[in-house]
Amino acid sequence: MIDQRGRTTQGPTGAAEPEREKFPDCSEAPTRSRAPAAAPGTSGVPGGACTAAEPGGPAPDRPAPDRPAPDRPAPDRSDRPDRPRGVALPVPAAAARALVLGAVFVCAACGLVYELELVALATSLTGDSVTQASLVLSVMVFAMGCGSLLAKRLRARAAIAFAAVEAVLALVGGLSAMAMYACFAWYGQTRPAVIGCAYAIGLLTGAEVPLLMTLVQRIRRQDAGGAVADLFAADYVGALAGGLAFPFLLLPHFGQLSGALVTGAVNAVAGSAIVLWLFRDDLSSAARFRLLLVNLLVLALLGTAAATAQPFERAARHAVYGGLVRVVRQSPVQEIVLTGSADDPEGLRLFLDGRLRVCGTAADPYHHALADPALTPAPSRGPQPGDAHRTSAPARTDGFGSVLVLGGGDGLTAHRVLAHPGVRDVTVVDSDPELIRLGRTDPALSALNGRVFADPRVRMVSADPFGWLRDRGPGKPRYDVIVADLPGPGPTASAKLYSEEFFGLAARALAPGGRVAVPAGRSPHTLWTLRATLAAAGLHAVPYATPAPPQGCPLRPPAGTPEPWNFLLAARPGTRLPRLPATPLPRPERGAAPSTLLHPRL
């Protein structure tokens, strides 16, 4: 009960009654029974401030309220997992949220497949894996940031915007491999296509996350941290699935062109289904019809591209390789293409991942220059003019009976090695079993290599040269000559085959007085870097060069760049080397550092 002074008193039951609510000006809310309020201004309190009553004294006068009690602010319930008003879903909120997170999973997997496909195809066409991976990743990440900013304007219509983004992304990502290969085949350029596709895919992929976040929050409101955690968990797991599906499922079973088209179809279906079914009440009938029509058109375009993929590949190969494309093999290591007639070894062209490796008999000077100096005995007489590289060690007189060829699955280097007397056995170690099989069975290629793989002195090993050398135990036989007939040195996957570690393993397999022959490209930087690399591995290397073939094959340098082929002949210090060709060499580079696995410098 409340007395006339407004104080709380004991009721009949002895319980204290709650105090009445006070207004901001400290006046009390009116009650059913209250004493007459004092006149305003008679309380003696300046400024209308509130004062407490003296103990045992009268309560201070308070001005009577002249306005109603203000409304209390509504409590914040944004953190409650309640479904927002006006959102009608065909399934319970938990199931709807799981379906949206499933769409996040699928879209993330497709996005990573597009990214890996760009890197793999660009590397296959140009050979520079480090540059292509850096270019694709940096452009895509930048574009994803731009897409996230642009998506802020689309959140008001998140459902239809997400479906439209996925339809365009499916079309661009699915056709990206075909567009890149077309630019390479008919224009000889891949860089503009790589940048354009990477930016477009990154822009659309970056717009996905803000839109999906809006859709997740519309189903069931939750704190922002929890929503972000759930969304990114589904995104990262989807990326894992896409990263594993590309090398183990899509690439071996569909190839790069068809694999990208299949991924685009999955992307389009996932994006449209989640909107057309789960959020169908957010769209008008006309909008649903237009969205369905657009996605059917995207699927029709992707299906048409898949149906014409093989004719497109044949036309593109004809534009790239010219003439008759006779054999095309996609091995686990590389794409192998043979052109020319099977009955004409002179017209044979062998391409590995789009790069010409064999061009009829025009490649003979290269294999002569690589193998002949290593298999030539050193002069046993005293120093003569031209013997610029000699030591006090005696020259070998027993020949070079055991030879190891690293690479050379086409058999041409092994054929040249067997032309030297005294060679008892040749071991060819190449990472591509399909190339070795073609070197044995193809009529034109086997005629060009003299059917060397049918010779009982030749043993073929299908293994990675680096791993094969590393796995050799200390008790294994050593070789008198090691010839490295490997892909050209450069910042590619073959960089490890020109590293200090690789040549250290080769030196371990070398017999006393043995030699190592290494191609050194045409660049002066490559030549002197490889010489420093061999020296770091404990081998003394002597450079030499030979003129490129003047006619008949693009293996010769292009017009205006008459650089010869450079080679290095290496051996342990104290080993006498033969007289080498006297072709002028480029000026040595001072301070050339060796190339290693952790710091490739080629």
XYZ file of C-alpha atoms in Angstrom:
602
model
C 0.000 0.000 0.000
C 1.062 3.615 -0.533
C 0.453 6.341 1.928
C -0.291 9.957 1.134
C 3.418 10.738 0.959
C 3.949 8.092 -1.714
C 5.908 5.692 0.527
C 5.572 1.936 0.397
C 3.748 0.456 3.325
C 2.907 -3.020 4.421
C -0.301 -4.435 3.078
C -2.665 -6.565 5.035
C -0.509 -9.607 4.401
C 2.641 -7.864 5.527
C 4.257 -7.980 2.068
C 5.920 -4.903 0.652
C 4.297 -3.530 -2.459
C 6.604 -2.618 -5.357
C 7.536 0.952 -5.903
C 5.835 2.774 -8.652
C 7.669 3.587 -11.882
C 9.137 7.041 -12.049
C 9.251 9.366 -15.011
C 12.548 10.861 -16.227
C 11.732 14.042 -14.281
C 11.559 11.888 -11.100
C 7.766 12.225 -10.747
C 5.806 9.112 -9.936
C 3.258 7.466 -12.150
C -0.324 8.128 -11.170
C -2.151 5.514 -9.155
C -5.767 4.831 -8.340
C -5.407 6.475 -4.935
C -2.963 9.326 -4.635
C -2.778 12.469 -2.578
C -3.184 15.801 -4.254
C 0.122 16.849 -5.785
C 1.888 19.909 -4.542
C 1.791 22.936 -6.719
C 4.637 23.262 -9.124
C 7.544 25.298 -7.906
C 6.817 24.857 -4.173
C 9.307 22.088 -3.569
C 12.255 24.445 -3.242
C 14.438 22.196 -5.338
C 16.261 24.206 -7.987
C 15.911 23.072 -11.538
C 13.381 20.433 -10.619
C 16.091 18.063 -9.344
C 15.139 15.014 -7.344
C 16.120 14.819 -3.683
C 15.681 12.070 -1.190
C 13.622 12.658 1.961
C 15.380 13.166 5.232
C 15.155 10.152 7.480
C 11.957 10.488 9.446
C 11.159 13.789 7.750
C 8.615 14.712 5.147
C 9.129 13.660 1.583
C 10.138 16.454 -0.801
C 7.444 17.947 -2.962
C 7.417 16.650 -6.533
C 5.873 18.314 -9.541
C 2.815 16.627 -10.849
C 3.313 14.813 -14.132
C 2.026 16.885 -17.011
C 2.657 14.247 -19.740
C 2.068 10.501 -20.053
C 4.756 7.961 -19.323
C 7.059 7.450 -22.321
C 6.906 4.149 -24.177
C 9.640 1.695 -23.345
C 11.935 0.691 -26.257
C 11.244 -2.734 -27.659
C 13.762 -5.346 -26.485
C 16.360 -6.496 -29.014
C 15.535 -10.001 -30.137
C 17.849 -10.147 -33.164
C 19.876 -12.897 -31.573
C 16.927 -15.203 -31.202
C 16.796 -18.057 -33.745
C 13.335 -17.061 -34.907
C 12.307 -17.095 -38.563
C 11.807 -13.528 -39.855
C 8.276 -12.504 -40.610
C 7.093 -12.858 -44.201
C 9.474 -15.678 -45.181
C 7.469 -18.695 -46.313
C 9.535 -21.848 -46.825
C 8.442 -25.272 -48.052
C 10.461 -27.029 -45.339
C 11.288 -26.329 -41.682
C 13.906 -23.694 -40.972
C 16.588 -26.215 -39.998
C 16.172 -28.173 -43.228
C 16.115 -24.988 -45.308
C 19.306 -23.773 -43.699
C 20.982 -27.118 -44.370
C 19.973 -26.892 -48.028
C 21.467 -23.414 -48.363
C 24.710 -24.593 -46.758
C 24.682 -27.519 -49.202
C 24.459 -25.014 -52.043
C 27.440 -23.195 -50.512
C 29.340 -26.501 -50.536
C 28.598 -27.186 -54.225
C 29.350 -23.621 -55.357
C 32.656 -23.592 -53.481
C 33.675 -26.903 -55.068
C 32.833 -25.602 -58.546
C 34.708 -22.351 -57.935
C 37.904 -24.145 -56.958
C 37.627 -26.462 -59.963
C 37.473 -23.396 -62.233
C 40.575 -22.011 -60.535
C 42.558 -25.251 -60.836
C 41.477 -25.711 -64.427
C 42.810 -22.248 -65.329
C 46.153 -22.957 -63.665
C 46.505 -26.437 -65.192
C 45.607 -25.418 -68.736
C 47.719 -22.255 -68.672
C 50.686 -24.269 -67.400
C 50.135 -26.943 -70.044
C 50.055 -24.362 -72.822
C 52.950 -22.173 -71.681
C 54.998 -24.436 -69.389
C 55.617 -21.806 -66.696
C 53.725 -23.195 -63.716
C 54.959 -20.675 -61.128
C 54.012 -17.617 -63.172
C 50.646 -18.995 -64.254
C 49.621 -20.065 -60.746
C 50.641 -16.692 -59.295
C 48.802 -14.802 -62.021
C 45.563 -16.769 -61.710
C 45.467 -16.726 -57.906
C 46.275 -13.041 -57.510
C 43.767 -11.901 -60.151
C 41.010 -14.139 -58.768
C 41.487 -13.015 -55.164
C 41.431 -9.354 -56.214
C 38.308 -9.935 -58.297
C 36.600 -11.711 -55.385
C 37.010 -8.581 -53.300
C 35.457 -6.503 -56.074
C 32.575 -8.958 -56.336
C 31.887 -8.772 -52.612
C 31.594 -4.991 -52.797
C 29.291 -5.104 -55.801
C 27.051 -7.676 -54.099
C 26.128 -5.139 -51.393
C 23.763 -3.508 -53.889
C 22.030 -6.816 -54.584
C 21.157 -7.922 -51.044
C 17.639 -6.452 -51.239
C 16.822 -9.119 -53.837
C 19.274 -11.746 -52.678
C 17.466 -14.814 -54.042
C 17.090 -13.724 -57.662
C 20.544 -12.092 -57.599
C 22.203 -15.301 -56.377
C 20.518 -17.376 -59.064
C 21.594 -14.906 -61.772
C 25.188 -14.850 -60.499
C 25.364 -18.657 -60.528
C 23.970 -18.865 -64.061
C 26.586 -16.445 -65.406
C 29.345 -18.115 -63.385
C 28.392 -21.541 -64.744
C 28.545 -20.244 -68.314
C 31.841 -18.363 -67.904
C 33.569 -21.075 -65.859
C 32.328 -23.902 -68.063
C 33.520 -22.258 -71.279
C 36.769 -20.829 -69.864
C 38.944 -23.786 -70.912
C 37.566 -23.718 -74.427
C 38.122 -19.962 -74.686
C 41.735 -20.237 -73.481
C 42.553 -23.064 -75.878
C 40.979 -21.166 -78.781
C 43.132 -18.101 -78.038
C 46.223 -20.300 -77.913
C 45.409 -22.207 -81.100
C 44.348 -19.377 -83.395
C 46.075 -16.328 -81.895
C 49.122 -17.820 -80.198
C 48.382 -15.962 -76.944
C 47.020 -17.207 -73.631
C 47.797 -14.360 -71.224
C 44.764 -12.139 -72.098
C 42.402 -15.103 -71.886
C 43.877 -16.225 -68.557
C 43.518 -12.781 -66.997
C 40.028 -12.225 -68.395
C 38.666 -15.597 -67.275
C 40.314 -15.359 -63.849
C 38.852 -11.901 -63.238
C 35.346 -12.814 -64.394
C 35.251 -16.021 -62.339
C 36.675 -14.277 -59.273
C 34.194 -11.396 -59.556
C 31.201 -13.754 -59.657
C 32.603 -16.038 -56.962
C 33.156 -13.082 -54.631
C 29.518 -12.019 -55.009
C 28.307 -15.397 -53.743
C 29.205 -15.026 -50.062
C 27.283 -11.791 -49.232
C 24.199 -13.066 -51.039
C 24.336 -16.461 -49.355
C 24.813 -14.786 -45.987
C 21.646 -12.796 -46.580
C 19.717 -15.932 -47.522
C 20.944 -17.810 -44.456
C 19.893 -14.953 -42.166
C 16.463 -14.744 -43.803
C 15.770 -18.357 -42.947
C 16.739 -18.088 -39.281
C 18.271 -15.091 -37.629
C 21.405 -15.704 -35.597
C 24.404 -13.730 -34.455
C 26.709 -12.658 -37.259
C 29.682 -14.624 -35.919
C 27.811 -17.909 -35.915
C 26.406 -17.343 -39.405
C 29.840 -16.526 -40.804
C 31.345 -19.597 -39.139
C 28.725 -21.918 -40.620
C 28.973 -20.345 -44.057
C 32.747 -20.513 -44.277
C 32.855 -24.035 -42.879
C 30.644 -25.231 -45.735
C 32.681 -23.143 -48.183
C 36.031 -24.591 -47.108
C 34.802 -28.178 -47.076
C 33.396 -27.661 -50.568
C 36.738 -26.291 -51.716
C 38.393 -29.441 -50.390
C 35.975 -31.597 -52.363
C 36.589 -29.599 -55.537
C 40.342 -29.717 -55.085
C 40.270 -33.504 -54.810
C 37.725 -34.016 -57.587
C 39.742 -32.125 -60.202
C 42.908 -34.294 -60.361
C 41.337 -37.628 -59.389
C 37.938 -37.530 -61.116
C 37.398 -34.756 -63.636
C 40.808 -34.592 -65.300
C 41.374 -38.343 -65.859
C 37.774 -39.146 -66.873
C 36.651 -36.022 -68.728
C 39.763 -34.042 -69.631
C 40.161 -30.304 -69.235
C 37.529 -29.125 -71.727
C 34.730 -31.553 -70.838
C 35.600 -31.402 -67.137
C 35.039 -27.644 -67.070
C 31.726 -28.039 -68.923
C 30.496 -30.688 -66.480
C 31.432 -28.440 -63.562
C 29.507 -25.552 -65.112
C 26.391 -27.703 -65.495
C 26.546 -28.766 -61.833
C 27.007 -25.124 -60.813
C 23.974 -23.974 -62.804
C 21.702 -26.706 -61.433
C 22.713 -26.081 -57.807
C 22.257 -22.317 -58.023
C 18.894 -22.405 -59.765
C 17.368 -25.264 -57.786
C 17.921 -23.662 -54.383
C 16.183 -20.463 -55.489
C 13.395 -21.859 -57.671
C 12.276 -24.305 -54.990
C 13.330 -23.061 -51.577
C 12.784 -19.319 -52.155
C 10.063 -19.546 -54.779
C 7.688 -17.341 -52.774
C 10.203 -14.493 -53.027
C 9.788 -14.384 -56.801
C 6.840 -13.533 -58.949
C 5.593 -16.012 -61.531
C 7.211 -13.995 -64.305
C 10.543 -13.885 -62.480
C 10.481 -17.641 -61.892
C 9.768 -18.242 -65.557
C 12.582 -15.963 -66.708
C 15.033 -17.539 -64.267
C 14.116 -21.040 -65.402
C 14.472 -20.006 -69.040
C 17.915 -18.486 -68.434
C 19.220 -21.588 -66.691
C 17.841 -23.888 -69.388
C 19.627 -21.716 -71.948
C 22.890 -21.968 -69.963
C 22.576 -25.758 -69.762
C 21.812 -25.926 -73.492
C 24.922 -23.892 -74.325
C 27.105 -26.061 -72.088
C 25.621 -29.229 -73.601
C 26.227 -27.958 -77.120
C 29.815 -27.143 -76.229
C 30.263 -30.647 -74.790
C 28.830 -32.224 -77.931
C 31.220 -30.242 -80.146
C 34.265 -30.612 -77.870
C 35.972 -33.286 -79.972
C 35.555 -31.458 -83.322
C 36.752 -28.294 -81.607
C 39.858 -30.067 -80.299
C 40.648 -31.472 -83.757
C 40.319 -28.045 -85.368
C 42.428 -26.418 -82.662
C 45.144 -29.066 -82.958
C 45.224 -28.602 -86.710
C 45.678 -24.860 -86.171
C 48.453 -25.430 -83.608
C 50.398 -28.308 -85.152
C 49.531 -27.990 -88.821
C 49.514 -30.892 -91.267
C 48.169 -34.290 -90.361
C 47.635 -34.913 -86.641
C 48.078 -38.661 -86.537
C 48.408 -39.586 -82.836
C 47.088 -37.802 -79.747
C 47.720 -39.302 -76.311
C 47.002 -37.711 -72.948
C 49.308 -39.494 -70.522
C 49.440 -38.832 -66.778
C 52.504 -36.690 -67.452
C 51.788 -34.726 -70.622
C 49.923 -34.528 -73.915
C 51.726 -36.319 -76.755
C 50.986 -35.408 -80.369
C 52.528 -36.988 -83.482
C 51.993 -35.396 -86.877
C 52.990 -36.488 -90.345
C 52.627 -39.729 -92.210
C 53.392 -43.023 -90.479
C 55.501 -44.031 -93.504
C 57.611 -40.867 -93.570
C 60.086 -40.530 -90.669
C 61.489 -37.395 -92.252
C 58.165 -35.600 -91.857
C 57.572 -36.727 -88.270
C 56.853 -34.046 -85.669
C 56.650 -34.907 -81.961
C 54.998 -32.386 -79.630
C 54.978 -32.696 -75.838
C 52.437 -30.406 -74.172
C 52.355 -28.274 -77.292
C 56.147 -27.846 -77.529
C 58.049 -29.322 -80.448
C 60.602 -31.914 -79.350
C 61.376 -33.952 -82.492
C 61.298 -32.746 -86.084
C 62.376 -35.566 -88.380
C 66.098 -35.840 -88.963
C 66.563 -32.121 -88.240
C 66.938 -33.060 -84.577
C 70.003 -35.224 -85.280
C 72.534 -32.399 -84.705
C 71.103 -31.835 -81.249
C 71.474 -35.478 -80.166
C 74.958 -35.673 -81.712
C 76.062 -32.587 -79.782
C 74.561 -33.902 -76.535
C 75.902 -37.473 -76.586
C 79.078 -37.516 -78.711
C 81.445 -35.425 -76.524
C 80.544 -37.444 -73.419
C 81.374 -40.712 -75.232
C 84.564 -39.486 -76.885
C 87.824 -40.628 -75.207
C 90.109 -37.889 -73.940
C 93.464 -37.466 -75.724
C 96.271 -39.396 -74.060
C 99.017 -37.216 -75.454
C 100.350 -34.054 -73.864
C 98.732 -30.656 -73.934
C 97.879 -29.378 -77.379
C 96.272 -26.205 -78.661
C 92.539 -26.477 -78.104
C 92.883 -28.772 -75.070
C 91.861 -25.990 -72.767
C 90.448 -28.300 -70.112
C 92.886 -30.919 -68.881
C 94.214 -32.245 -65.609
C 97.003 -34.542 -64.556
C 94.644 -37.549 -64.333
C 95.249 -40.251 -66.950
C 92.750 -40.638 -69.761
C 90.398 -43.592 -69.860
C 91.341 -46.307 -72.310
C 88.615 -48.874 -71.544
C 85.755 -46.961 -73.201
C 82.374 -46.224 -71.700
C 80.465 -49.458 -71.376
C 77.518 -48.453 -69.171
C 75.392 -45.411 -70.071
C 72.392 -43.899 -68.290
C 69.960 -41.728 -70.288
C 67.704 -39.581 -68.084
C 64.641 -38.712 -70.140
C 64.782 -39.500 -73.822
C 61.665 -41.651 -73.961
C 61.539 -41.110 -77.730
C 64.676 -43.279 -78.076
C 66.678 -40.845 -80.209
C 69.431 -40.220 -77.661
C 69.757 -43.938 -76.887
C 70.049 -44.588 -80.619
C 72.920 -42.113 -80.838
C 74.618 -43.605 -77.762
C 74.611 -47.108 -79.271
C 76.403 -45.782 -82.347
C 79.593 -45.532 -80.253
C 81.729 -48.668 -79.998
C 82.241 -50.244 -76.623
C 78.796 -49.415 -75.207
C 77.566 -52.570 -73.493
C 74.289 -51.441 -71.922
C 72.013 -48.401 -71.941
C 69.387 -47.638 -69.293
C 66.652 -45.179 -70.306
C 64.695 -43.634 -67.408
C 61.677 -41.580 -68.493
C 58.658 -40.533 -66.455
C 56.153 -41.083 -69.293
C 55.390 -44.748 -70.118
C 53.170 -43.692 -73.022
C 56.073 -41.930 -74.750
C 58.247 -45.020 -74.315
C 55.476 -47.163 -75.797
C 55.159 -44.870 -78.820
C 58.930 -44.922 -79.274
C 58.705 -48.697 -79.517
C 55.511 -49.136 -81.560
C 54.912 -46.073 -83.737
C 56.173 -46.807 -87.282
C 57.655 -43.376 -87.996
C 59.154 -42.773 -84.548
C 60.611 -46.283 -84.253
C 62.133 -45.911 -87.719
C 63.673 -42.597 -86.676
C 65.232 -44.070 -83.512
C 66.459 -47.196 -85.312
C 64.098 -49.429 -83.292
C 66.432 -48.964 -80.387
C 64.017 -50.346 -77.821
C 64.203 -53.741 -79.498
C 67.978 -53.853 -78.899
C 68.835 -56.270 -76.034
C 71.406 -53.800 -74.703
C 68.667 -51.260 -73.892
C 66.684 -51.382 -70.672
C 63.668 -49.105 -70.227
C 62.495 -47.789 -66.852
C 59.268 -45.830 -66.438
C 59.931 -43.610 -63.422
C 60.609 -40.041 -62.430
C 64.369 -39.515 -62.952
C 64.744 -37.567 -59.704
C 62.970 -40.181 -57.603
C 64.725 -43.048 -59.397
C 68.163 -41.614 -58.624
C 67.212 -40.911 -55.030
C 65.962 -44.456 -54.455
C 69.181 -46.043 -55.692
C 71.111 -47.617 -52.844
C 74.865 -47.327 -52.376
C 75.423 -50.869 -53.648
C 73.838 -50.332 -57.080
C 76.025 -50.340 -60.223
C 77.393 -47.028 -61.411
C 77.456 -45.563 -64.876
C 80.368 -44.404 -67.000
C 78.276 -41.729 -68.761
C 75.050 -40.017 -67.769
C 73.203 -38.130 -70.521
C 70.423 -35.787 -69.384
C 67.989 -35.659 -72.317
C 65.433 -33.680 -70.326
C 62.919 -30.926 -71.101
C 64.547 -27.560 -71.484
C 65.570 -25.800 -68.267
C 63.309 -23.059 -67.033
C 60.834 -22.070 -64.272
C 58.637 -25.095 -64.943
C 57.966 -28.485 -63.414
C 61.343 -29.595 -64.828
C 63.220 -27.084 -62.645
C 63.965 -29.812 -60.091
C 65.769 -31.791 -62.832
C 68.283 -28.948 -63.120
C 68.806 -28.390 -59.403
C 71.864 -28.879 -57.231
C 70.106 -31.757 -55.484
C 69.435 -33.566 -58.768
C 73.019 -33.269 -59.986
C 74.234 -34.394 -56.576
C 72.212 -37.590 -56.992
C 73.570 -38.005 -60.514
C 77.135 -37.630 -59.265
C 76.488 -40.364 -56.713
C 75.537 -42.735 -59.568
C 78.657 -41.837 -61.576
C 81.564 -44.284 -61.847
C 85.135 -43.069 -61.295
C 86.253 -41.139 -64.344
C 82.633 -40.840 -65.549
C 80.976 -37.889 -67.251
C 77.645 -36.070 -67.258
C 76.238 -34.338 -70.360
C 73.628 -31.634 -69.755
C 71.729 -29.391 -72.208
C 71.965 -25.723 -71.207
C 69.469 -24.013 -73.492
C 70.250 -20.876 -75.450
C 70.221 -18.236 -72.712
C 73.590 -17.094 -71.290
C 71.990 -16.861 -67.840
C 70.852 -20.486 -68.049
C 74.290 -21.652 -69.192
C 76.269 -20.033 -66.394
C 73.666 -20.800 -63.717
C 73.801 -24.484 -64.636
C 77.576 -24.424 -64.537
C 77.441 -22.978 -61.007
C 74.847 -25.591 -60.067
C 77.059 -28.454 -61.265
C 80.007 -26.980 -59.385
C 77.920 -26.841 -56.197
C 77.176 -30.554 -56.692
C 80.904 -31.335 -56.840
C 81.262 -31.553 -60.640
C 83.607 -29.532 -62.799
C 81.653 -28.448 -65.895
C 82.992 -27.287 -69.250
C 80.634 -25.366 -71.569
C 80.459 -25.860 -75.307
C 77.999 -24.975 -78.054
C 76.940 -26.156 -81.476
C 75.184 -24.258 -84.265
C 71.460 -24.785 -84.537
C 70.244 -26.539 -87.728
C 69.995 -23.981 -90.511
C 66.918 -25.417 -92.174
C 64.067 -27.855 -92.086
C 62.601 -27.464 -88.601
C 61.435 -24.892 -86.061
C 63.933 -26.418 -83.624
C 66.309 -23.837 -85.009
C 66.158 -20.372 -83.403
C 63.643 -17.937 -84.890
C 64.828 -15.379 -87.409
C 66.875 -12.635 -85.819
C 68.051 -14.726 -82.834
C 71.006 -16.818 -84.026
C 71.928 -18.184 -80.598
C 73.408 -21.699 -80.798
C 72.585 -24.633 -78.582
C 74.603 -24.604 -75.347
C 75.734 -27.728 -73.471
C 77.802 -28.634 -70.429
C 80.110 -31.625 -70.044
C 80.835 -32.286 -66.376
C 82.995 -34.679 -64.380
C 84.619 -34.906 -61.006
C 87.691 -32.732 -60.546
C 90.775 -34.467 -61.928
C 88.979 -36.196 -64.811
C 90.379 -35.544 -68.253
C 87.810 -34.415 -70.814
C 87.939 -34.618 -74.620
C 88.504 -31.796 -77.055
C 85.233 -29.876 -77.335
C 83.730 -27.857 -80.204
C 85.248 -24.405 -80.564
C 81.983 -22.528 -81.109
C 82.062 -19.087 -79.428
C 80.370 -18.977 -76.055
C 78.456 -16.109 -74.410
C 80.303 -13.911 -71.957
C 80.411 -15.482 -68.490
C 78.178 -14.002 -65.790
C 79.957 -12.969 -62.620
C 78.544 -14.256 -59.388
C 76.170 -16.792 -60.924
C 74.486 -18.713 -58.099
C 73.406 -22.367 -58.207
C 69.786 -23.377 -58.694
C 68.255 -25.430 -55.878
C 64.890 -26.948 -55.093
C 64.084 -24.165 -52.648
C 65.539 -21.389 -54.808
C 65.238 -22.188 -58.527
C 67.135 -19.623 -60.559
C 66.555 -20.812 -64.123
